[in-house]
Short mmCIF file of C-alpha atoms in Angstrom, two decimals:
data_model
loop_
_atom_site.label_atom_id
_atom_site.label_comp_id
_atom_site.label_asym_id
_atom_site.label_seq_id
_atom_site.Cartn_x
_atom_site.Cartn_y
_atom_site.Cartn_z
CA UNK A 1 -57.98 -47.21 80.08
CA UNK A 2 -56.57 -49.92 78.00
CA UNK A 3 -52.97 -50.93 79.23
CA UNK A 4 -50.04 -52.13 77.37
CA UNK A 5 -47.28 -53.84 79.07
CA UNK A 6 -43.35 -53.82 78.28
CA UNK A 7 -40.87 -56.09 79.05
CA UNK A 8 -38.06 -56.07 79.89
CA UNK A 9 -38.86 -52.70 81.71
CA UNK A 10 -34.60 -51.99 81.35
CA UNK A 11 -31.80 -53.78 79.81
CA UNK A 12 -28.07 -53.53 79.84
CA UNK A 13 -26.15 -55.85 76.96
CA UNK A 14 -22.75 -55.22 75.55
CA UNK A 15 -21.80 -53.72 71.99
CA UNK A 16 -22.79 -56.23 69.35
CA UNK A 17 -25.27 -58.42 71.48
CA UNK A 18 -28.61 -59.01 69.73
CA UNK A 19 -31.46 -57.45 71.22
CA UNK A 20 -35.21 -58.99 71.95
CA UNK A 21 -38.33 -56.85 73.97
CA UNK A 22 -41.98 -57.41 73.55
CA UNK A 23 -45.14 -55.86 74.29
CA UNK A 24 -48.20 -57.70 75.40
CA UNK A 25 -51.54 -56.44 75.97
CA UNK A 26 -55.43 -57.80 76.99
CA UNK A 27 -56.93 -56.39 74.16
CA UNK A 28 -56.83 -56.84 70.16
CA UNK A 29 -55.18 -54.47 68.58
CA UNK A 30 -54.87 -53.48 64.53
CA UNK A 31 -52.02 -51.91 64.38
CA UNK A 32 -48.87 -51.81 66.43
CA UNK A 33 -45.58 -49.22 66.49
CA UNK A 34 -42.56 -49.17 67.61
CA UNK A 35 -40.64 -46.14 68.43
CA UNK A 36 -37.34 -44.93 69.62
CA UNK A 37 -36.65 -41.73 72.36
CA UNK A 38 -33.12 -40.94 72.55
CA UNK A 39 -32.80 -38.77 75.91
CA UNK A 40 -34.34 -35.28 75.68
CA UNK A 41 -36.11 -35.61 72.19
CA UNK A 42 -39.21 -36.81 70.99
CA UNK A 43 -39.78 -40.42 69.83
CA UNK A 44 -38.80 -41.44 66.31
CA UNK A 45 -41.19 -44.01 64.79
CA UNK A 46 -39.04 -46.86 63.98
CA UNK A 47 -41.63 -49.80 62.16
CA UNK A 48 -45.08 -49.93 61.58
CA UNK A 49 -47.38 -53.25 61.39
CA UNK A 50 -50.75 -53.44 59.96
CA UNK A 51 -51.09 -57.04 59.74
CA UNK A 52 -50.99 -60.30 62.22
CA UNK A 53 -48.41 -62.09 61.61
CA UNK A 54 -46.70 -59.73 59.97
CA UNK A 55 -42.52 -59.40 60.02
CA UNK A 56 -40.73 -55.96 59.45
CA UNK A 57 -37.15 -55.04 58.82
CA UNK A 58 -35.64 -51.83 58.93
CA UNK A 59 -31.57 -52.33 58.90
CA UNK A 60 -30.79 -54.26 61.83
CA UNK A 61 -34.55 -53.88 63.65
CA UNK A 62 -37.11 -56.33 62.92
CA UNK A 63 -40.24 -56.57 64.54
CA UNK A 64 -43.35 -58.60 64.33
CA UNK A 65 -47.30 -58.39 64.68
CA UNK A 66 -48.01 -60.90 67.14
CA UNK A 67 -50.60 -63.92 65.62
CA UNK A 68 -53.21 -63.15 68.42
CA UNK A 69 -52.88 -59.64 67.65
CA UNK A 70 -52.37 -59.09 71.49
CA UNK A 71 -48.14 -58.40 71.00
CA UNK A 72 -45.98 -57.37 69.06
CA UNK A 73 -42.03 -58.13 69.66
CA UNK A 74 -38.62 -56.18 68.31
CA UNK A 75 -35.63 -57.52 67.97
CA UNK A 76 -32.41 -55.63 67.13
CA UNK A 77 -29.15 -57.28 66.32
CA UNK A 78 -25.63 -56.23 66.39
CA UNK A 79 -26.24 -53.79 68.89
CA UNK A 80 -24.21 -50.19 68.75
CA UNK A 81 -24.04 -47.55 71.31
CA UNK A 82 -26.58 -45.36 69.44
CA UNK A 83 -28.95 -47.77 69.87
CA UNK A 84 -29.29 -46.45 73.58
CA UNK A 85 -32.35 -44.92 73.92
CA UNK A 86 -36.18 -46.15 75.26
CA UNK A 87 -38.51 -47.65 72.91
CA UNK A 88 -42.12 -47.75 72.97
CA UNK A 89 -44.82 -49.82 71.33
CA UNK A 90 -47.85 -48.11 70.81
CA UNK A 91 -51.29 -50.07 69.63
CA UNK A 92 -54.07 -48.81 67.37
CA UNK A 93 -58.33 -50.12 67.34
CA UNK A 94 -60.22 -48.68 65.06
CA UNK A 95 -62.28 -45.37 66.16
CA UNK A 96 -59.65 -44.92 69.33
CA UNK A 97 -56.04 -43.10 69.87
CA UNK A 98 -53.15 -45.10 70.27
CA UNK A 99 -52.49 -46.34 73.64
CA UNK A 100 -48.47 -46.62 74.37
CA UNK A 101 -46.95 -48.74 76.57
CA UNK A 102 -44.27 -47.68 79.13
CA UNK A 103 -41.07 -47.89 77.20
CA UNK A 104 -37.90 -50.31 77.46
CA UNK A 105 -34.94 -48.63 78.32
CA UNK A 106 -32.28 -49.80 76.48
CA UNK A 107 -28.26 -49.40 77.15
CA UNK A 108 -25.45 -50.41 75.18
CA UNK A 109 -21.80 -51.11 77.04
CA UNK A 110 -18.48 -50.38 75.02
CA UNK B 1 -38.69 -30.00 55.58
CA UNK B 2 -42.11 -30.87 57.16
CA UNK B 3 -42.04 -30.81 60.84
CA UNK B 4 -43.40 -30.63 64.21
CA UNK B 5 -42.07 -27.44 66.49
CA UNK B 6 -41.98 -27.13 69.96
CA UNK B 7 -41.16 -24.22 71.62
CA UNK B 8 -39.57 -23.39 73.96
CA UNK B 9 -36.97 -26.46 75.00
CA UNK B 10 -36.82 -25.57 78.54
CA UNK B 11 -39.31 -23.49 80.55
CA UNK B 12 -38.98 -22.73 84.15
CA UNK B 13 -42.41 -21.53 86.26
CA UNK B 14 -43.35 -20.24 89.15
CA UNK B 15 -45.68 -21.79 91.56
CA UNK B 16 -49.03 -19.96 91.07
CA UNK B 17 -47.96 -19.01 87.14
CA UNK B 18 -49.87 -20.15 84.17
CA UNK B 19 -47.63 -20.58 80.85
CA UNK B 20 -48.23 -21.94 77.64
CA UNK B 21 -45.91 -24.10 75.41
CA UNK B 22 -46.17 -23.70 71.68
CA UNK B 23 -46.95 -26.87 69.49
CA UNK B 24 -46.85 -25.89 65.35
CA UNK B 25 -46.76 -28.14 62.66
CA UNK B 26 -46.64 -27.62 58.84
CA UNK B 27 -47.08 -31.34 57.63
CA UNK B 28 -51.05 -30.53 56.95
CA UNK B 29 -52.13 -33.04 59.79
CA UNK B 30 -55.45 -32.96 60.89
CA UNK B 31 -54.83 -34.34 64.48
CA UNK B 32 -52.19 -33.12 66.99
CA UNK B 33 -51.97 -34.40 70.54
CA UNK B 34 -50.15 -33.50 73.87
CA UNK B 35 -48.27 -36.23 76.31
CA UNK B 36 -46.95 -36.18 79.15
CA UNK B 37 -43.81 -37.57 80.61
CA UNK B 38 -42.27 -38.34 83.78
CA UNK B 39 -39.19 -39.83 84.07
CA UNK B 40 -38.94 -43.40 83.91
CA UNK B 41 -42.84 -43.29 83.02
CA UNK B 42 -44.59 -43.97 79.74
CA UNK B 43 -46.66 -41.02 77.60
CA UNK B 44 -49.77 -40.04 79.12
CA UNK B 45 -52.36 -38.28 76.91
CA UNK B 46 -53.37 -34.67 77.87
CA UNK B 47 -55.30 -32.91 75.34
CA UNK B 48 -56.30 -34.22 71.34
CA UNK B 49 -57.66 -32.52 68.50
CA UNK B 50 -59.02 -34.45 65.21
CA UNK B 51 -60.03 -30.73 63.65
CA UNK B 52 -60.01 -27.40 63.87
CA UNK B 53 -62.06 -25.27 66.91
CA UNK B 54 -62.74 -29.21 68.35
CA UNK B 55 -60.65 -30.96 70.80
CA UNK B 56 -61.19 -33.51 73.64
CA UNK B 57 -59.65 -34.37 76.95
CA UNK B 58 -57.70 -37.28 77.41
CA UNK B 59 -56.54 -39.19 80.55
CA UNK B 60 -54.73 -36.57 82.62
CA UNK B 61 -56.22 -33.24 81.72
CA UNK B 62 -57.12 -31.50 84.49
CA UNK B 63 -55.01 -28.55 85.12
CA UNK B 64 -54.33 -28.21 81.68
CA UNK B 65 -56.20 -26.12 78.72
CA UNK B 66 -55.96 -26.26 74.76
CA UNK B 67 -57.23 -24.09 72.05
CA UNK B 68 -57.22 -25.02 68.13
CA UNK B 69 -57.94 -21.99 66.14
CA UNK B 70 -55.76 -22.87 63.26
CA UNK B 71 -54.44 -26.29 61.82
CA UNK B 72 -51.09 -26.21 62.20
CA UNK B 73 -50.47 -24.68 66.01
CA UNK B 74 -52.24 -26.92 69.43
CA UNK B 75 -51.02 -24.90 72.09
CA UNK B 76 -51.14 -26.33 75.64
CA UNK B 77 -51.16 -24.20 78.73
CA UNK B 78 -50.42 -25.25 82.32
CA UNK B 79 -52.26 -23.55 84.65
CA UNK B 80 -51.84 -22.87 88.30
CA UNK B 81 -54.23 -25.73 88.87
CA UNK B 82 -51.74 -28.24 87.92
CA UNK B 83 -50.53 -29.51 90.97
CA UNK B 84 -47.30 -30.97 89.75
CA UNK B 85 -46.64 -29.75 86.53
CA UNK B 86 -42.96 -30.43 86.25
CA UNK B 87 -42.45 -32.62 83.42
CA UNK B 88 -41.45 -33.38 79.83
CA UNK B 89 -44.39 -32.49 77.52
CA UNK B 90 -44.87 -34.09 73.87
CA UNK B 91 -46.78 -32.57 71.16
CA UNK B 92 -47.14 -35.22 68.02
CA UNK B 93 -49.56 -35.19 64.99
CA UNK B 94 -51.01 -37.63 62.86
CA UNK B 95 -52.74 -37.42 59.21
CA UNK B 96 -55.97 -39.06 60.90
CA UNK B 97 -57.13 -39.56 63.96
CA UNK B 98 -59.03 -42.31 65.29
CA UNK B 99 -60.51 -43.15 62.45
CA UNK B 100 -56.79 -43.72 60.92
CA UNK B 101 -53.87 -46.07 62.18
CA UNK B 102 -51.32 -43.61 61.08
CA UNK B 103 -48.85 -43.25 63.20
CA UNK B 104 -48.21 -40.28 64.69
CA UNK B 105 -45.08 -37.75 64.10
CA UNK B 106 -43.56 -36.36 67.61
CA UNK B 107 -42.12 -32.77 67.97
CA UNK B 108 -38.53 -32.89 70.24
CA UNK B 109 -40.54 -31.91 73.36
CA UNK B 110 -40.51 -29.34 76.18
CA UNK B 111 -39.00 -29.68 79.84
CA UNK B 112 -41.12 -27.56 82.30
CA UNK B 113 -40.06 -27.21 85.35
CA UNK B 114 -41.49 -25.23 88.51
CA UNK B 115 -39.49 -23.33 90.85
#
């Protein structure tokens, strides 16, 4: 099946460093997620992008639909502790399910 | 609130034991799913269904089984078949599904565990 790839796979910053992960893939995609799993729970979806090119906020997270619709990045600045957690990118074709990658986990040092 | 319910949180089986986890959701979604995750892995699709009395298998089903009578429930059961069926398992649902980019609403999973 089609394969989406994460990097970094894990990352350890201190409090208040900006954040940067990507996710690449082989294939064209149409849309692209990004979610958040805080340990134990279900993933939260955290931005949506519909459009190459495109750049998304939400508070401190902003992510953007890579031009040759192959990747996608998020960046997160001013990291907190609650911003531990994995997060997963997850790309959408057209007449198929989404296909997530592997996650990047994410922790935060006080 | 709308939602997505999974039941129960933690399940222990037995080897040899078939049990079902319980997937209901009341946001009027058409398509609900089942994943599968393993620690430090990424989701792995079990079982969908775009409609009611339809579903199809995805990448890893074998060992599992799903039944869609009704919109809002997708249970999945684990059979004895499974050879490792120790896990976390993630129901989501989604307005549309692959004919829609919508993404898809997760319930707070179940940890199975064999003893």
């Amino acid at each position: 099946g089609q394969q989406l790839n994460q990097s970094p796979q894990s990352m350890f910053i201190q409090e208040g460093e900006d954040v940067s992960m990507n996710c690449t893939s082989s294939s064209i995609f149409n849309t692209w997620l990004w979610y958040k799993q805080d340990p134990g729970e279900g993933p939260v979806l955290l931005i949506a992008l519909y459009k190459a090119g495109e750049l998304t906020s939400n508070g401190r997270l902003t992510a953007q639909f890579g031009i040759t619709r192959k990747d996608s990045f998020l960046n997160i600045s001013a990291s907190i502790p609650s911003d531990v957690g994995i997060y997963f990118c997850a790309g959408h074709r057209e007449g198929q399910n989404f296909v997530f990658g592997p996650g990047t986990r994410l922790s935060v040092l006080p | 609130d709308g939602g997505i319910t999974q039941s129960p949180k933690y399940l222990f089986r037995k080897e040899g034991q078939n049990v079902t986890l319980s997937c209901e959701q009341n946001l009027n979604h058409d398509a609900m799913y089942w994943y599968r995750q393993d620690p430090g892995q990424g989701l792995r699709l079990i079982y969908y269904s775009q409609i009611v009395n339809d579903f199809q298998k995805g990448d890893i089903a074998e060992g599992y089984s799903v039944s869609r009578e009704k919109k809002e429930s997708f249970p999945l059961t684990v059979t004895s078949a499974q050879k490792n069926p120790t896990a976390f398992y993630l129901c989501a649902s989604s307005i549309a599904g692959v004919s829609g980019s919508y993404g898809y609403t997760f319930g707070s999973g179940t940890r199975l565990t064999v003893v």
